[in-house]
Amino acid sequence: MSSTHNGTEAEAMEVITEAKEAQETQGTKDTNINAAYRPTLKDIQNDSVAVLAEAWIGGTAETPSEFVPQLIERVYNDELVKHDYSITKLTLLEVSQYLEKFLWPHYDADASSTTHILSIVLMVNEKFRGRFEAWGAFEQSPEKFSAFFADVLKLCLQESEKISLRVKRYLLLFMINCFQSLENPLVRSECMRLVSLSIWHSLLSEATREVECKEYPQLLKFWRHLEKKFESMDSEQQTKAVFERTWMSEMIKQFVQILESIEDGDQEKVAYCERFMEFLIDLEAQLPTRRYLNTLIEDHQVVAICKLARLNSNKESGTLFSQLLEIFTFYTGFEINGHTGLALTKEEMTEINASKLTKLQRIAFTHFKDELIDLAMSNLRSIEDRESLSRHFDCLTLEQLVELCTLLNIRTTKITDSSVPLERDMLEEVLLLRFEKRHSQIERINALPLYPDENALFEDAAVKEEMYNADRPLALPKLNLQFLTLHDYLLRNFNLFRLESNYEIRQDIEDAVKRLGPRAGSVEGTTVFSGWSRVAAPISFFKMVELAKPNLGEDRLSLITADVTFNVRKYTEAIQAEWEAIREHDILFLLTIEAHDEIDEQWDGKESFRRHYGLKYVRGCEVVSVIGPNGKPFDSKKSDPQMLQEHRTGNTRTFRVALDANQYKIDQEHAKKTGGQDVYQTFNIVLRRKPQENNFKPVLETIRDLMQSDLMVPEWLHDVFLGYGNPNSAHYSQVQKQVREIDFRDTFLEMDHLKASFPGMQIKTKDGSDEPLSAPFVVQFPEPPSDNAGPKKKKGGEKAKKSKASQAQEQAQDELIVSTYKTPNMGPYPEDIPNTNQVRFTPTQVEAIKAGTNPGLTLVVGPPGTGKTDVAVQIIANLYNNFPNQHTLLVTHSNQALNQLFEKIIALDVDERHLLRLGHGEEELNTELSFSKYGRVTSFLEKRVNLLAEVDRLAYSLAIGGEHGSTCETAGYFFSYHVTPLWTEFERRLGTVEESSVELIKELFPFKDYFYNAPTPLFSNCTTVEQAVDAAQGCFRHLSKLFEQLEEVSAFELLRTSYDRANYLLTKEAKIIAMTCTHAALKRRELVNLGFKYDNIVMEEAAQILEVETFIPMLLQEPEDGVNRLKRVILIGDHNQLPPVVKNTAFQQYGNMEQSMFTRFVRLGVPTIELDAQGRARTDMAELYKWRYKNLGDLPNISERAEFKFANPGFLYDYQFINVDNYRGTGESAPRPHFIQNLGEAEYVVAVYQYMRLLGYPAEKITILTTYNGQKDLIRDVLNQRCNWNPIFGRPARITTVDKYQGQQNDYVLLSLVRTKAVGHVRDIRRLVVALSRARLGLYIFGRLKLFQNCHELEPAFKRLAQRPTKLWIRTGEMYPNTTRLVNPADEDGEEDKEEETKGKKGKKAPKKKAAKKGKDAKEKEEEAENKGKDHEIESIAQIGEYVFGMMKEQQQFAIQQQNEYLKSLQPPSEHAEEAEAEEANEGEEGSSSGAMDVDKE
């Protein structure tokens, strides 16, 4: 093994060496193992792959192990083919880095076998299945990729015994993965040649191409260019070009042959056809790949062939194929111009269809006058549907149909055999597909119920896919890099969001129904409930209240309401309070459960859940109001106390709910058609969900509203948003209206800070002086370089002039012109002094602030601890001060992050009047002020009273009688007619005096009596006239601001209701509005109706927000004159940390729903600013995750602050991986599926927590994290058992999972990795980065080292962790926070100690630390050694437990001793004297008489 290899490789080699050849007991049919499968340590050790992997495990991509071709054949045939391409085997090969270390380094285009190529394909597919980086291995030798890709293309079409249909399916999956990775230049260059314009060589006739080129002349130029390029190639290049341009056509022909040959039970062919449909859908769903392919697909009649295929009508084996075909058909006719990329409106689509029908009518009239005269003379509306067209085409004979198709340039022979003519039904289907009007997707969505019913929840195949098996595709939309149009974007998100919501709802219903324990009653047909659930209650009474008539033009009822009554007597007060918390617009579910006799048996998961528990109906509803004891709507906030008391003491609760009109219509039509029962008279359970998880309906409504509105994404963002064009086009440097001059206000602390923030730039002052300026700074940036391209021939003088201008401009690019100004005096009171920024921003942070201040799209990548929040706050403050008339919307994923941002904004120079916080998280703000809508209204009204009182005081001080402070209007008159004239007269008199003095200004200043209560007397600190004038002007600015605020508040005198006042505040007064993305989705319709406007949007935690939840906040306003007024979009996040949470793995992996817009933009290559200095963790702790970022360094505070310099008291290391062996013979366990626990780690973590608390560590500075919910619950149980009895321990700040703790931090983190059999989801590097980056001063990780060390993705982090001992090392003699020991003293003692410590981790005892440095004498060394304390290695959980117990006994004894001494100190002095005498007497019985005398004297 190479010496450069780390401990991870050593351990992996050790595991492989010890492995035994696996027994042939594994089944060969394990392809149904779910996609979450990861090999356990036992799998690796016992599988035969481990023995074979010895040949490559020690190599690297740069220095691979020796190539043995037979080894590839053996792995492929014995491990893959023999085991039916087992997922287990593929995963084991991927984990052993088969691709990176053996397959790709040894690939040779001339010598590699088919088996070698197929092995690479399978490994790439496996990496995509596991969602790991797949293309990184190919970047080691990118020059070989083109030849490899060509080999794959040939194998896709090859017919041989080795290339079975199953293998072709794997090859096809590889091609799908390639076309889903077009952001990779290596892959894109190969893929795009397969779908270029040259594929039109495979069209039936040149006429089709000529029609397209006639409509778009640029296509003809491009076609001629390709032809010339082809003619200039040599014969080998031409052969390759012909193969590539016909490959897609040949693939379609091969697919059609397989499709038409399917017999019943031929699952391999069915699976191939399903995968090919996925391939075609992916190509059609991206503009670059569909542009020319769509014409080829229409020419090859793929849709018609699939529709008439037997598989499409087979309800057993063809269901998935039919669903995929429906999606494919939708995209082939999508509303987009494939050549221009422009979305087509409904009117344009109608016009296109009309032109097709008109052409058909002309041909019918000319050539088929007798047969199709009715079609030729009919109006277009009467012949646009399928039935009408079919009736007309039935009038033609087969020969006439063929003639009609020929005239329309439609293929009349089979694509697989041109000598075989098409049958009549095929010709008719092709004609119908071409001329029928497309069904409106919006109308279909409008008819959909927004609440899921029992079929959507329990019968939908996609929702039932709990653990997605990548062996088959799904009929789901995919969220990849590009979208066809905004409508396509919303439609995909709508479908995925609805399905994900359904999945979560289904889980909640299943859990509640199980807990309710339905049983068949003694009376036939009745159901009783033997259990109970806190979220579900039996319905006592259900009554329909109102069925409102349909609105004009609609065929559904406009409103359907019902009353639901249930009993809460059996619930505790806490649970009753949860039901009481339900308010208007909350969502409830009504269930009908009809239990049967077999329900007593335990559900095994094989039988349908609905059938087993008798769950018959599920309907959603929205709470309209709570019904009070008097039978009328009841509002707990407004009702009188007596009514409230009656309501709360009663046993029943009644909600008036609104039912879904679309669902009601469907139910009534079904009941009428089948004669079934009325669903709405059968409900017997009402179910609620957690409010934060129950927002699906308003989000779906918002998406549906957006689909029907005239969506206007800002023009500068449109192409980038959809994933097309130049990814730089939305960057501020490319946007026309750049801000050349920016007032940075308090961004820079001083001139040196400004210079350091722009390295490589020359700083010049505006006035040309050399004197250093002071903040605030106004920076003028150079104009962007102009495009000097022009005609090649220029006159000499013009050319020289242009050259000089260009040179001058180039020089100016290195210059910044800086000016400053004096911050105006705003008044004599403390509140008049503006707050200023105290953060010394780094150059990268300043670049982010500059980019955010400019118009355009700004992406800021913020690694952990790099000050993302500070950057966001400064951007907002700069926008507020530079563009005072603009409004900024601040959006985050969580309330906690939003409150952190808001609290920092409050601390800057931003007027509180212009701040507004929307949503329910406002009450968690750590401030005395209320920034909610109604809190701001109250604040404004209170301020109005205070301001008017100040007006009266001012009038009194000026001796001006009258009720000037009665209203804002009278105050305005007072300012105009009294205050302003006094100030003007003061200025005039000062101007007429030849020599002013401070005393004169004091005498003339008219408002001195008003400012008598200033902290310091006016003009007392003024020594010059300029200072006195400045003080006077500050006083007048204070008064002007007072009356300005009154003018803003005046609207509240006219608006009487709180609702109107709050909305006025939102739309007129607030300049910075903060909300979560969920609140934006919930309130979008309301905000738009209010006329809400904003110019900038700043989004924090952008990488944690779903695509559509990022998009909705951009559209909370109506366009102005057809243009979106949004000027800036600033997204701040970190795509290297955890993505949005998607619970269903099918939607997460297949639909890629977890991809945020932020991550998509990064993948597209949109310019990003990556913050490059962290200030959270110690330097060596940050090294654990720095490898995931570019040049991540440390902020100065890491080296300056004392807390980072000194070691953690009681611990030898600031971070350590503590290996935890089986505890009581057991490692991980799972009491129930996916509920994974590890008792040994839980005990160890709690023991270390106890140890820290006994040393004096504050509980609020310790957080316990784990990677599984089961372990979280177990740690809490152990903590309760071990610590609850002793108040010394308390509880840590948080005990939670890594996923829930993203965005938070603490000084000390104890992390439990739980797994001992398989790595689990920590293999996702993003989760590992989050886990390792939460701690500031101490990180102690508990896990099984061998397991995680052998994981390729985690190698950089665990290589560093393995350099330290894997047994916990503690140091005695230290207490928190009293330590003078520097952090990691071992690192200062040389490499020798480090090597010995590394040995210690393998079970040998680690060395004692050196007592002192060289040069000290022996005595000094001994003294220092005594003061240092001792280091101890903790061998086991039992040992740390014993040690903690010993500490507790010592502390108990010390406490008892202290208590005794304290009690003694409370005793009277006489008792002290008597005791002392008695002691002396006892001691002096044998003493001399003089000694006794001494005692007497004392």
Coordinates of N, CA and C in Angstrom, one line a residue, residues 36 1227-1239 1241-1242 1266-1275 1297 1312-1321:
A36 N -32.3 1.7 0.3 CA -31.6 2.2 1.5 C -30.5 1.2 2.0
G1227 N -24.5 -4.4 20.1 CA -24.2 -3.1 19.5 C -25.5 -2.4 19.3
E1228 N -25.8 -2.1 18.0 CA -27.1 -1.5 17.7 C -28.2 -2.5 17.7
S1229 N -29.4 -1.9 18.0 CA -30.6 -2.7 18.0 C -31.8 -1.9 17.5
A1230 N -32.9 -2.6 17.1 CA -34.0 -1.9 16.6 C -35.3 -2.4 17.2
P1231 N -35.8 -1.8 18.3 CA -37.1 -2.3 18.9 C -38.2 -2.3 17.9
R1232 N -38.2 -1.4 16.9 CA -39.2 -1.5 15.8 C -38.5 -0.9 14.6
P1233 N -39.0 -1.2 13.4 CA -38.3 -0.8 12.1 C -37.9 0.7 12.1
H1234 N -36.7 0.9 11.7 CA -36.1 2.3 11.6 C -36.0 3.0 12.9
F1235 N -36.2 2.3 14.0 CA -36.0 3.0 15.3 C -34.8 2.4 16.0
I1236 N -33.6 2.9 15.5 CA -32.3 2.3 15.9 C -31.8 2.9 17.1
Q1237 N -31.3 2.0 18.0 CA -30.7 2.4 19.3 C -29.4 1.7 19.6
N1238 N -28.6 2.3 20.5 CA -27.3 1.7 20.9 C -27.2 2.0 22.4
L1239 N -27.4 1.0 23.2 CA -27.4 1.2 24.7 C -26.0 1.6 25.2
E1241 N -23.6 3.2 23.6 CA -23.2 4.6 23.4 C -24.1 5.5 24.2
A1242 N -25.3 5.2 24.4 CA -26.2 6.0 25.3 C -25.6 6.1 26.7
T1266 N -27.4 12.9 18.1 CA -27.3 11.6 17.6 C -27.9 11.6 16.2
T1267 N -27.8 10.5 15.5 CA -28.2 10.4 14.1 C -29.5 9.7 13.9
Y1268 N -30.1 9.2 15.0 CA -31.4 8.5 14.9 C -32.3 8.9 16.0
N1269 N -33.6 9.0 15.7 CA -34.6 9.3 16.7 C -34.7 8.3 17.8
G1270 N -34.5 7.0 17.5 CA -34.5 6.0 18.5 C -33.4 6.2 19.5
Q1271 N -32.2 6.6 19.1 CA -31.2 6.8 20.0 C -31.4 8.1 20.9
K1272 N -32.0 9.1 20.2 CA -32.4 10.3 21.0 C -33.3 9.9 22.2
D1273 N -34.3 9.1 21.9 CA -35.3 8.7 23.0 C -34.5 7.9 24.0
L1274 N -33.6 7.0 23.6 CA -32.9 6.2 24.5 C -32.0 7.0 25.4
I1275 N -31.3 8.0 24.9 CA -30.4 8.8 25.7 C -31.2 9.6 26.7
T1297 N -31.6 15.2 17.3 CA -30.9 14.6 16.1 C -30.0 15.6 15.4
S1312 N -23.4 10.8 19.2 CA -23.5 9.3 19.1 C -23.9 8.9 17.7
L1313 N -23.1 8.1 17.1 CA -23.3 7.7 15.7 C -24.2 6.4 15.6
V1314 N -24.3 5.7 16.7 CA -25.3 4.6 16.9 C -25.0 3.3 16.1
R1315 N -24.7 3.4 14.8 CA -24.7 2.2 14.0 C -23.4 1.4 14.3
T1316 N -23.6 0.0 14.3 CA -22.5 -0.9 14.4 C -22.5 -2.0 13.3
K1317 N -23.6 -2.0 12.6 CA -23.8 -3.0 11.5 C -23.6 -2.4 10.1
A1318 N -24.1 -1.2 9.9 CA -24.0 -0.5 8.6 C -23.8 1.0 8.9
V1319 N -23.1 1.6 8.0 CA -22.8 3.1 8.2 C -24.1 3.9 8.3
G1320 N -25.1 3.5 7.5 CA -26.4 4.2 7.6 C -26.4 5.6 6.9
H1321 N -27.3 6.4 7.2 CA -27.4 7.7 6.5 C -26.3 8.7 6.8

